[in-house]
CSV table of C-alpha atoms in Angstrom, one decimal:
chain,number,residue,atom,x,y,z
A,286,VAL,CA,-29.5,35.8,-40.0
A,287,GLY,CA,-32.6,33.6,-39.6
A,288,ALA,CA,-32.5,30.1,-38.0
A,289,ILE,CA,-31.1,26.7,-38.8
A,290,ALA,CA,-34.2,24.4,-38.9
A,291,GLY,CA,-36.2,27.4,-38.0
A,292,LYS,CA,-39.8,28.5,-38.4
A,293,LEU,CA,-39.2,31.5,-40.7
A,294,TYR,CA,-38.9,31.7,-44.4
A,295,GLU,CA,-35.1,31.3,-44.8
A,296,ASP,CA,-33.9,27.8,-45.7
A,297,ASP,CA,-30.7,26.5,-44.0
A,298,ASP,CA,-28.5,27.3,-47.0
A,299,ASP,CA,-29.5,31.0,-46.9
A,300,VAL,CA,-28.9,31.2,-43.2
A,301,LEU,CA,-25.4,29.6,-43.6
A,302,ASP,CA,-24.7,32.2,-46.4
A,303,SER,CA,-25.7,35.0,-44.0
A,304,ILE,CA,-23.6,33.5,-41.2
A,305,LYS,CA,-20.6,33.4,-43.6
A,306,GLU,CA,-21.1,37.1,-44.4
A,307,CYS,CA,-21.3,38.1,-40.8
A,308,THR,CA,-18.0,36.3,-40.0
A,309,SER,CA,-16.1,37.2,-43.1
A,310,ASP,CA,-13.2,39.6,-43.0
A,311,TRP,CA,-14.4,42.8,-44.6
A,312,THR,CA,-11.8,44.9,-42.8
A,313,ILE,CA,-14.4,45.8,-40.3
A,314,GLU,CA,-15.5,44.2,-37.0
A,315,LYS,CA,-17.1,40.8,-37.5
A,316,ALA,CA,-20.7,40.5,-36.4
A,317,LEU,CA,-22.0,37.8,-34.1
A,318,PRO,CA,-24.5,35.7,-36.1
A,319,VAL,CA,-27.8,34.9,-34.4
A,320,SER,CA,-29.9,31.7,-35.1
A,321,SER,CA,-33.4,32.7,-34.0
A,322,GLY,CA,-36.9,31.6,-34.9
A,323,GLY,CA,-38.4,28.4,-33.7
A,324,GLN,CA,-35.4,27.5,-31.5
A,325,TRP,CA,-35.4,25.3,-28.4
A,326,ALA,CA,-33.0,23.0,-26.7
A,327,GLY,CA,-33.6,20.2,-29.3
A,328,LYS,CA,-32.3,22.5,-32.1
A,329,THR,CA,-28.9,22.8,-30.6
A,330,PRO,CA,-27.3,19.7,-32.3
A,331,ILE,CA,-28.4,20.7,-35.8
A,332,ASN,CA,-27.2,24.3,-35.3
A,333,TYR,CA,-23.9,23.2,-34.1
A,334,LYS,CA,-23.5,20.6,-36.9
A,335,LYS,CA,-24.4,22.9,-39.8
A,336,ILE,CA,-22.7,26.0,-38.5
A,337,GLY,CA,-19.6,24.1,-37.5
A,338,ASN,CA,-18.8,25.8,-34.3
A,339,ALA,CA,-20.5,27.4,-31.2
A,340,ASP,CA,-19.5,31.0,-32.1
A,341,PHE,CA,-23.1,32.3,-32.6
A,342,LEU,CA,-26.0,33.3,-30.5
A,343,HIS,CA,-28.6,30.6,-30.3
A,344,LEU,CA,-31.7,32.6,-29.4
A,345,SER,CA,-34.4,30.4,-28.0
A,346,GLY,CA,-37.1,32.8,-26.7
A,347,GLY,CA,-40.1,30.5,-27.2
A,348,GLY,CA,-38.0,27.4,-26.2
A,349,ILE,CA,-37.3,29.0,-22.9
A,350,TYR,CA,-40.6,30.8,-22.1
A,351,ALA,CA,-42.9,28.1,-23.4
A,352,HIS,CA,-41.1,25.3,-21.5
A,353,PRO,CA,-43.8,23.5,-19.5
A,354,ASP,CA,-42.0,23.9,-16.2
A,355,GLY,CA,-41.3,27.6,-16.7
A,356,ALA,CA,-38.7,30.0,-18.0
A,357,GLU,CA,-35.9,29.0,-15.6
A,358,ALA,CA,-36.4,25.3,-16.6
A,359,GLY,CA,-36.4,26.4,-20.3
A,360,ALA,CA,-33.1,28.2,-19.8
A,361,ARG,CA,-31.6,25.2,-18.0
A,362,SER,CA,-32.8,22.8,-20.8
A,363,VAL,CA,-31.0,24.9,-23.4
A,364,ARG,CA,-27.8,25.0,-21.3
A,365,GLN,CA,-28.1,21.3,-20.9
A,366,ALA,CA,-28.5,20.7,-24.6
A,367,TRP,CA,-25.4,22.7,-25.2
A,368,GLU,CA,-23.4,20.6,-22.6
A,369,ALA,CA,-24.6,17.4,-24.4
A,370,THR,CA,-23.9,18.7,-27.9
A,371,LEU,CA,-20.4,19.9,-27.1
A,372,LYS,CA,-19.7,16.5,-25.5
A,373,ASP,CA,-21.2,14.7,-28.5
A,374,ILE,CA,-23.9,13.0,-26.4
A,375,ARG,CA,-27.4,12.5,-27.8
A,376,LEU,CA,-29.9,14.8,-26.1
A,377,GLU,CA,-32.2,11.9,-25.4
A,378,ASP,CA,-29.4,10.1,-23.5
A,379,TYR,CA,-28.3,13.2,-21.6
A,380,ALA,CA,-31.9,14.0,-20.6
A,381,SER,CA,-32.0,10.8,-18.6
A,382,GLU,CA,-30.3,12.7,-15.8
A,383,LYS,CA,-31.5,16.3,-16.6
A,384,PRO,CA,-35.2,16.8,-15.9
A,385,GLU,CA,-35.5,20.1,-17.6
A,386,LEU,CA,-34.1,18.8,-20.9
A,387,ALA,CA,-36.3,15.7,-20.6
A,388,SER,CA,-39.3,17.8,-20.1
A,389,ALA,CA,-38.4,20.0,-23.1
A,390,ILE,CA,-38.1,17.0,-25.3
A,391,LYS,CA,-41.4,15.6,-24.1
A,392,HIS,CA,-43.1,19.0,-24.8
A,393,PHE,CA,-41.4,20.2,-28.0
A,394,GLY,CA,-40.7,16.9,-29.7
A,395,LYS,CA,-37.8,15.0,-31.2
A,396,PRO,CA,-34.4,16.9,-31.3
A,397,SER,CA,-33.0,17.8,-34.7
A,398,TYR,CA,-29.7,16.2,-35.7
């Protein structure tokens, strides 16, 4: 469906329209929306806020594999960002005890809220 605050051509409203279509009742199985393109741990809060739930795939390829401490740290940073987001904790605060998330924020920049 594109990505919330992503790097591709769709704006957030187009992405949200696509998500709505994927999850609408068309008397067929619903599809799992995917937010992909320029995603990393810091994009977790804006995705959750705009989509309104966590029932989508937050695909963070570059955010994982381009993490300065390696792919495992990148994956941990995304998981940590989701933990913080679902607990309504700012990522910068949560990162004080999560080195992978702290490193991601230092490398990729300010999280999107």
